[in-house]
Coordinates of C-alpha atoms in Angstrom, one line a residue:
M1 CA 0.0 0.0 0.0
I2 CA 1.2 3.5 -0.8
I3 CA -0.2 6.6 0.9
F4 CA 0.3 10.2 -0.1
D5 CA -0.6 12.6 2.8
H6 CA -0.5 16.3 1.7
V7 CA 2.6 15.8 -0.4
G8 CA 4.2 18.6 -2.3
K9 CA 7.4 19.2 -4.3
K10 CA 8.9 22.7 -4.5
Y11 CA 12.1 23.4 -6.4
E12 CA 14.7 26.0 -5.7
G13 CA 13.5 29.2 -7.3
G14 CA 10.0 28.6 -6.1
F15 CA 8.5 26.4 -8.8
Q16 CA 5.8 24.2 -7.2
A17 CA 5.7 21.0 -9.3
V18 CA 3.3 19.1 -7.0
Q19 CA 0.9 20.8 -4.6
D20 CA -0.8 19.2 -1.6
V21 CA -1.5 15.8 -3.1
S22 CA -3.3 13.2 -0.9
F23 CA -4.4 9.7 -2.1
Q24 CA -4.0 6.0 -1.4
I25 CA -3.0 3.2 -3.8
E26 CA -4.3 -0.2 -2.7
R27 CA -2.1 -3.3 -2.7
G28 CA -2.3 -5.1 -6.0
E29 CA -3.9 -2.1 -7.8
L30 CA -2.9 -0.7 -11.2
L31 CA -3.2 3.1 -10.8
V32 CA -2.6 5.3 -13.9
L33 CA -1.4 8.9 -13.5
I34 CA -2.3 11.1 -16.4
G35 CA -2.4 14.7 -17.3
P36 CA -1.0 17.3 -19.7
S37 CA 2.7 18.0 -20.0
G38 CA 3.9 19.7 -16.7
S39 CA 1.0 18.4 -14.7
G40 CA 3.2 16.7 -12.1
K41 CA 2.3 13.1 -12.9
S42 CA 5.9 11.8 -13.4
T43 CA 7.2 13.9 -10.4
T44 CA 4.5 12.3 -8.3
M45 CA 5.5 8.8 -9.3
K46 CA 9.2 9.5 -8.8
M47 CA 8.6 10.7 -5.3
I48 CA 7.5 7.2 -4.3
N49 CA 11.0 5.7 -4.7
R50 CA 12.7 9.1 -3.9
I51 CA 14.3 9.6 -7.3
I52 CA 12.7 13.0 -6.6
P53 CA 12.5 13.9 -2.9
H54 CA 9.2 15.5 -1.8
T55 CA 9.5 18.7 0.2
T56 CA 6.2 18.7 2.2
G57 CA 3.9 16.0 3.5
T58 CA 4.4 12.3 4.0
I59 CA 4.6 9.3 1.6
R60 CA 4.2 5.9 3.3
V61 CA 5.3 2.7 1.5
N62 CA 4.0 -0.5 3.0
G63 CA 3.1 1.4 6.2
K64 CA 6.5 3.1 6.6
D65 CA 7.6 6.7 5.9
N66 CA 9.7 6.4 2.7
T67 CA 12.2 8.9 4.0
T68 CA 13.2 6.4 6.7
Y69 CA 14.3 3.8 4.1
N70 CA 17.9 3.8 2.8
P71 CA 17.4 5.3 -0.6
S72 CA 19.3 2.6 -2.5
E73 CA 17.5 -0.2 -0.6
L74 CA 14.2 1.5 -1.3
R75 CA 14.8 1.6 -5.0
R76 CA 16.1 -2.0 -5.1
N77 CA 12.8 -3.1 -3.7
I78 CA 10.6 -1.1 -6.1
G79 CA 10.7 -2.0 -9.8
Y80 CA 11.2 0.9 -12.2
V81 CA 10.5 1.0 -16.0
I82 CA 11.1 4.0 -18.2
Q83 CA 10.4 5.0 -21.8
Q84 CA 14.0 4.8 -22.8
V85 CA 14.4 1.3 -21.2
G86 CA 17.8 2.2 -19.8
L87 CA 19.5 -1.1 -20.5
F88 CA 23.3 -1.2 -20.1
P89 CA 24.6 -1.6 -23.7
H90 CA 27.7 -3.5 -22.8
Y91 CA 25.8 -6.0 -20.6
T92 CA 24.1 -9.0 -22.0
I93 CA 20.3 -9.4 -21.5
A94 CA 20.9 -11.9 -18.7
Q95 CA 23.4 -9.5 -17.0
N96 CA 21.0 -6.6 -17.3
I97 CA 18.2 -8.7 -15.6
A98 CA 20.5 -10.1 -13.0
L99 CA 21.8 -6.7 -11.8
V100 CA 19.5 -6.0 -8.9
P101 CA 19.5 -9.6 -7.5
Q102 CA 23.3 -9.5 -7.6
L103 CA 23.2 -6.2 -5.6
K104 CA 20.9 -7.9 -3.1
G105 CA 23.3 -10.8 -2.7
W106 CA 21.4 -13.6 -4.4
N107 CA 23.4 -16.7 -5.1
E108 CA 24.4 -17.5 -8.7
K109 CA 22.0 -20.4 -9.2
A110 CA 19.0 -18.4 -7.9
I111 CA 19.9 -15.6 -10.3
E112 CA 20.2 -17.9 -13.3
E113 CA 16.8 -19.5 -12.5
R114 CA 15.2 -16.1 -12.1
V115 CA 16.6 -14.7 -15.4
E116 CA 15.3 -17.8 -17.2
E117 CA 11.9 -17.5 -15.5
L118 CA 11.5 -13.8 -16.3
L119 CA 12.5 -14.1 -19.9
L120 CA 9.8 -16.8 -20.3
L121 CA 7.4 -14.6 -18.4
V122 CA 7.8 -11.6 -20.8
G123 CA 7.7 -13.8 -23.9
L124 CA 11.4 -14.1 -24.8
D125 CA 13.2 -17.3 -25.4
S126 CA 16.1 -17.6 -22.9
E127 CA 18.3 -19.7 -25.2
L128 CA 17.9 -17.1 -28.0
H129 CA 18.0 -13.9 -26.0
A130 CA 19.9 -14.3 -22.7
S131 CA 23.4 -13.9 -24.3
R132 CA 22.5 -11.1 -26.7
Y133 CA 23.1 -7.4 -26.2
P134 CA 20.4 -4.7 -26.2
K135 CA 21.4 -3.4 -29.6
E136 CA 20.6 -6.8 -31.1
L137 CA 16.9 -6.6 -29.9
S138 CA 14.0 -4.6 -31.3
G139 CA 12.4 -1.8 -29.3
G140 CA 9.6 -4.0 -28.1
Q141 CA 12.0 -6.7 -27.1
Q142 CA 14.2 -4.2 -25.2
Q143 CA 11.1 -3.0 -23.3
R144 CA 10.2 -6.6 -22.4
V145 CA 13.7 -6.9 -21.0
G146 CA 13.2 -3.6 -19.1
I147 CA 10.1 -5.1 -17.5
A148 CA 11.9 -8.3 -16.7
R149 CA 14.7 -6.4 -15.0
A150 CA 12.3 -4.4 -13.0
L151 CA 10.7 -7.6 -11.7
A152 CA 13.9 -9.4 -11.1
A153 CA 14.1 -9.0 -7.3
K154 CA 10.4 -9.8 -6.9
P155 CA 9.3 -6.3 -5.9
D156 CA 5.7 -5.8 -4.7
I157 CA 5.6 -2.3 -6.3
L158 CA 6.4 -1.5 -10.0
L159 CA 6.7 2.1 -11.2
M160 CA 6.3 2.6 -15.0
D161 CA 7.0 6.0 -16.6
E162 CA 5.4 6.1 -20.1
P163 CA 7.0 2.7 -20.8
F164 CA 5.3 2.1 -24.2
S165 CA 5.0 5.6 -25.7
A166 CA 8.0 5.2 -28.1
L167 CA 6.7 1.9 -29.5
D168 CA 4.7 1.3 -32.7
P169 CA 1.0 0.7 -32.2
I170 CA 1.1 -3.1 -32.7
T171 CA 4.0 -3.7 -30.2
R172 CA 2.4 -1.2 -27.8
E173 CA -0.9 -3.1 -27.7
E174 CA 0.8 -6.4 -27.4
L175 CA 2.8 -5.2 -24.4
Q176 CA -0.2 -3.6 -22.8
K177 CA -2.0 -6.9 -22.9
E178 CA 0.9 -8.8 -21.6
L179 CA 1.5 -6.4 -18.7
L180 CA -2.2 -6.7 -17.7
T181 CA -1.7 -10.5 -17.7
L182 CA 1.5 -10.2 -15.6
H183 CA -0.3 -7.8 -13.2
E184 CA -3.0 -10.4 -12.7
Q185 CA -0.5 -13.3 -12.3
L186 CA 1.9 -11.5 -9.9
D187 CA -0.6 -9.5 -7.9
I188 CA 1.8 -6.6 -7.9
T189 CA 1.0 -2.9 -7.3
I190 CA 1.7 -0.9 -10.4
V191 CA 1.8 2.9 -10.8
F192 CA 1.7 3.7 -14.5
V193 CA 2.3 7.2 -16.0
T194 CA 1.0 8.0 -19.4
H195 CA -0.2 11.0 -21.5
D196 CA -2.4 8.8 -23.7
M197 CA -6.1 8.5 -22.6
D198 CA -6.6 5.3 -24.6
E199 CA -3.8 3.7 -22.7
A200 CA -5.1 4.9 -19.4
L201 CA -8.5 3.5 -20.1
T202 CA -7.0 0.2 -21.2
M203 CA -4.7 -0.2 -18.2
G204 CA -6.1 1.5 -15.2
D205 CA -8.1 0.0 -12.3
R206 CA -8.3 3.7 -11.4
I207 CA -7.1 6.8 -13.1
A208 CA -5.7 9.9 -11.4
I209 CA -6.0 13.1 -13.4
M210 CA -3.5 15.9 -12.6
K211 CA -3.1 19.5 -13.8
D212 CA -0.7 22.1 -12.6
G213 CA 0.7 19.9 -9.9
R214 CA -2.7 19.2 -8.4
L215 CA -4.7 16.0 -8.2
L216 CA -8.1 16.9 -9.6
Q217 CA -9.8 13.5 -9.4
L218 CA -8.9 9.9 -8.8
D219 CA -11.6 7.4 -9.8
T220 CA -12.5 4.4 -12.0
P221 CA -12.7 5.2 -15.7
E222 CA -16.4 4.9 -15.6
K223 CA -16.9 7.3 -12.8
L224 CA -14.5 9.8 -14.3
L225 CA -16.5 9.8 -17.5
Y226 CA -20.0 10.0 -16.0
E227 CA -19.3 11.9 -12.8
P228 CA -16.4 14.3 -13.4
A229 CA -15.6 16.4 -10.3
H230 CA -13.9 19.2 -12.1
G231 CA -14.4 21.0 -15.4
F232 CA -10.9 20.1 -16.6
V233 CA -11.6 16.4 -15.9
E234 CA -14.8 16.7 -17.9
Q235 CA -12.8 18.1 -20.8
F236 CA -9.8 15.7 -20.5
M237 CA -12.0 12.6 -20.3
G238 CA -14.0 13.9 -23.2
K239 CA -17.4 13.8 -21.5
H240 CA -20.0 15.6 -23.5
R241 CA -23.5 17.0 -23.0
I242 CA -25.0 13.9 -24.7
I243 CA -24.7 12.0 -21.5
Q244 CA -27.2 14.4 -19.9
N245 CA -29.1 15.8 -22.9
P246 CA -32.1 13.9 -24.3
E247 CA -31.4 15.2 -27.8
L248 CA -28.6 12.8 -28.5
M249 CA -26.0 13.1 -31.3
P250 CA -26.3 10.4 -34.0
V251 CA -23.3 8.0 -34.0
T252 CA -22.8 8.8 -37.7
E253 CA -21.7 12.3 -36.8
I254 CA -18.7 11.1 -34.8
M255 CA -17.7 7.9 -36.7
A256 CA -14.8 7.7 -39.0
E257 CA -15.9 7.0 -42.5
T258 CA -12.5 5.9 -43.8
V259 CA -11.9 2.4 -42.4
T260 CA -9.1 0.0 -43.3
T261 CA -10.6 -3.3 -44.3
A262 CA -9.5 -6.6 -46.0
H263 CA -11.0 -9.6 -47.6
P264 CA -10.9 -13.0 -45.8
N265 CA -8.6 -14.6 -48.4
L266 CA -5.8 -12.1 -47.7
S267 CA -2.4 -13.7 -46.8
P268 CA -1.2 -13.1 -43.3
E269 CA 2.0 -11.4 -44.6
R270 CA 0.0 -8.8 -46.7
A271 CA -2.4 -8.3 -43.7
L272 CA 0.5 -7.5 -41.4
S273 CA 2.0 -5.2 -43.9
L274 CA -1.3 -3.4 -44.2
I275 CA -1.7 -3.1 -40.4
R276 CA 1.8 -1.6 -40.0
Q277 CA 1.3 0.8 -42.9
K278 CA -2.0 2.1 -41.5
K279 CA -0.8 2.0 -37.9
I280 CA -3.8 0.1 -36.6
T281 CA -4.2 -2.7 -34.2
D282 CA -7.3 -4.5 -35.6
L283 CA -8.2 -5.2 -39.2
L284 CA -11.9 -5.4 -40.1
I285 CA -12.8 -8.2 -42.6
V286 CA -15.5 -7.6 -45.2
D287 CA -16.8 -9.6 -48.2
R288 CA -17.0 -8.3 -51.8
Q289 CA -20.2 -6.4 -51.0
S290 CA -18.5 -4.7 -48.0
K291 CA -20.6 -6.7 -45.5
L292 CA -18.9 -7.0 -42.2
L293 CA -17.7 -10.5 -41.5
G294 CA -15.4 -10.1 -38.4
A295 CA -12.0 -8.9 -37.4
V296 CA -8.4 -9.9 -37.1
S297 CA -6.2 -8.4 -34.4
A298 CA -2.5 -7.7 -35.0
Y299 CA -1.7 -9.5 -31.8
D300 CA -3.3 -12.8 -33.0
L301 CA -1.8 -12.3 -36.5
I302 CA 1.7 -12.0 -35.2
K303 CA 1.3 -15.0 -33.0
K304 CA -0.3 -17.3 -35.6
M305 CA 0.9 -16.1 -39.0
D306 CA 3.4 -19.0 -39.5
H307 CA 0.5 -21.5 -39.1
I308 CA -2.1 -20.0 -41.4
Q309 CA -2.6 -19.5 -45.2
T310 CA -5.3 -16.8 -45.0
I311 CA -6.5 -14.4 -42.3
E312 CA -10.0 -16.1 -42.5
E313 CA -8.5 -18.9 -40.4
I314 CA -8.0 -16.5 -37.4
M315 CA -10.9 -14.1 -38.0
T316 CA -13.2 -13.7 -35.0
P317 CA -16.7 -12.3 -34.7
I318 CA -16.7 -8.7 -33.6
Q319 CA -19.0 -7.3 -30.9
P320 CA -20.5 -4.9 -30.1
I321 CA -21.8 -3.5 -33.4
L322 CA -24.0 -0.4 -33.8
T323 CA -26.3 0.5 -36.7
T324 CA -26.8 3.9 -38.2
K325 CA -29.8 4.4 -36.0
A326 CA -27.7 4.4 -32.9
T327 CA -26.6 7.5 -30.9
S328 CA -23.3 8.6 -29.5
K329 CA -24.6 7.7 -26.1
D330 CA -25.0 4.1 -27.3
A331 CA -21.3 4.2 -28.3
I332 CA -20.2 5.5 -25.0
I333 CA -22.2 2.8 -23.1
L334 CA -21.0 0.0 -25.3
M335 CA -17.3 1.0 -25.5
D336 CA -16.6 -0.7 -22.2
E337 CA -17.7 -4.0 -23.8
A338 CA -15.5 -3.5 -26.9
P339 CA -12.4 -5.6 -26.2
S340 CA -10.4 -3.9 -28.9
G341 CA -11.7 -0.4 -28.2
L342 CA -13.6 -0.2 -31.5
I343 CA -17.2 -0.4 -32.6
P344 CA -18.1 -0.9 -36.3
I345 CA -21.1 0.9 -37.7
I346 CA -23.3 -0.9 -40.2
D347 CA -26.4 -0.1 -42.2
D348 CA -29.6 -2.1 -42.6
T349 CA -27.9 -4.5 -45.1
H350 CA -25.0 -5.2 -42.7
Q351 CA -22.6 -3.2 -44.9
L352 CA -19.8 -1.5 -43.0
I353 CA -20.1 2.3 -43.3
G354 CA -17.9 3.6 -40.5
L355 CA -16.1 3.0 -37.2
V356 CA -16.0 4.5 -33.7
T357 CA -12.9 3.9 -31.6
R358 CA -12.3 4.8 -28.0
G359 CA -9.9 7.5 -29.1
S360 CA -12.1 9.0 -31.8
L361 CA -15.1 9.0 -29.4
L362 CA -13.2 10.9 -26.7
T363 CA -11.7 13.3 -29.2
A364 CA -15.2 14.0 -30.6
M365 CA -16.6 14.5 -27.2
S366 CA -13.7 16.7 -26.1
S367 CA -14.0 18.7 -29.3
Q368 CA -17.7 19.3 -28.8
W369 CA -17.1 20.3 -25.1
T370 CA -14.5 22.8 -26.2
E371 CA -16.8 24.3 -28.8
E372 CA -19.4 24.8 -26.2
V373 CA -17.0 26.6 -23.8
V374 CA -15.7 28.8 -26.6
S375 CA -19.2 29.7 -27.7

């Protein structure tokens, strides 16, 4: 458990980076900190392991004031993953992962077993990757190693500072899913900083929205959307008057009409090339009459492409689906049920005419809210 009690951070010169922040992170929770640039989200997270010392208030980690810990020992017991990964270039992958257990005095056999266990856990083959160097790995593989290194000494807290923001969309979604699986398996407390609302909605048990060093609201994604406690929260989450107004906006007004589609007989290689080119994570499958048949996720495609001839073999039904008669409110309500964060829009003949994603929905809602404020 982590408790912030009236915590602040003031730098020399008078700049107040974080102001009077109080909240509690439950054991085993995945909490996302989000806000615009300069909001204090990364500073707040870094005060937990004292990379940045707080100047007022108290931070308790597992019931103990974090200033009473030896700083080095505190950091060795809290995993830390950053955007740039930070692997040591002249160390092998195994040596990078083994670093903290070595500092904590683990014996060689225990370290070797832990390295092998963690590489398997993050989806890397120990025989293929343990002896390689970071420059020989892709960005996604390096980030997997970064996560493995952070977990090496079996910490009960993991801090993640925009860990996936530099990755391509396919790799990013894959690692998001695998981190959620790890979180469930390990029952570890994770504090995750991001600037991306889609990522926050995907990852967070709760989301803390910050602005100008202040915590404006900390709640579940659903409560932030439907019960914002502050005007900025309402704007940032993209909440719109349609949640309250009986005159609802048609879903056709917020959908994207240009949708990347493919036919079911497409080869997996061409499908993956199309996905990468369009920077999407799910490919909608239609027949020759543009009738919606299903979807193929980039995640499934990468995992199974060596075992299939056409994408039809891994195509899955897609739910939920909305018709042109639906409203934007319908899309908001159903978005939580959309596992890939997208809802196809079809007409009466089942032809695909558009698509609503979590990101486009929030952008549209935020845009409408801004127009109302300006007017």
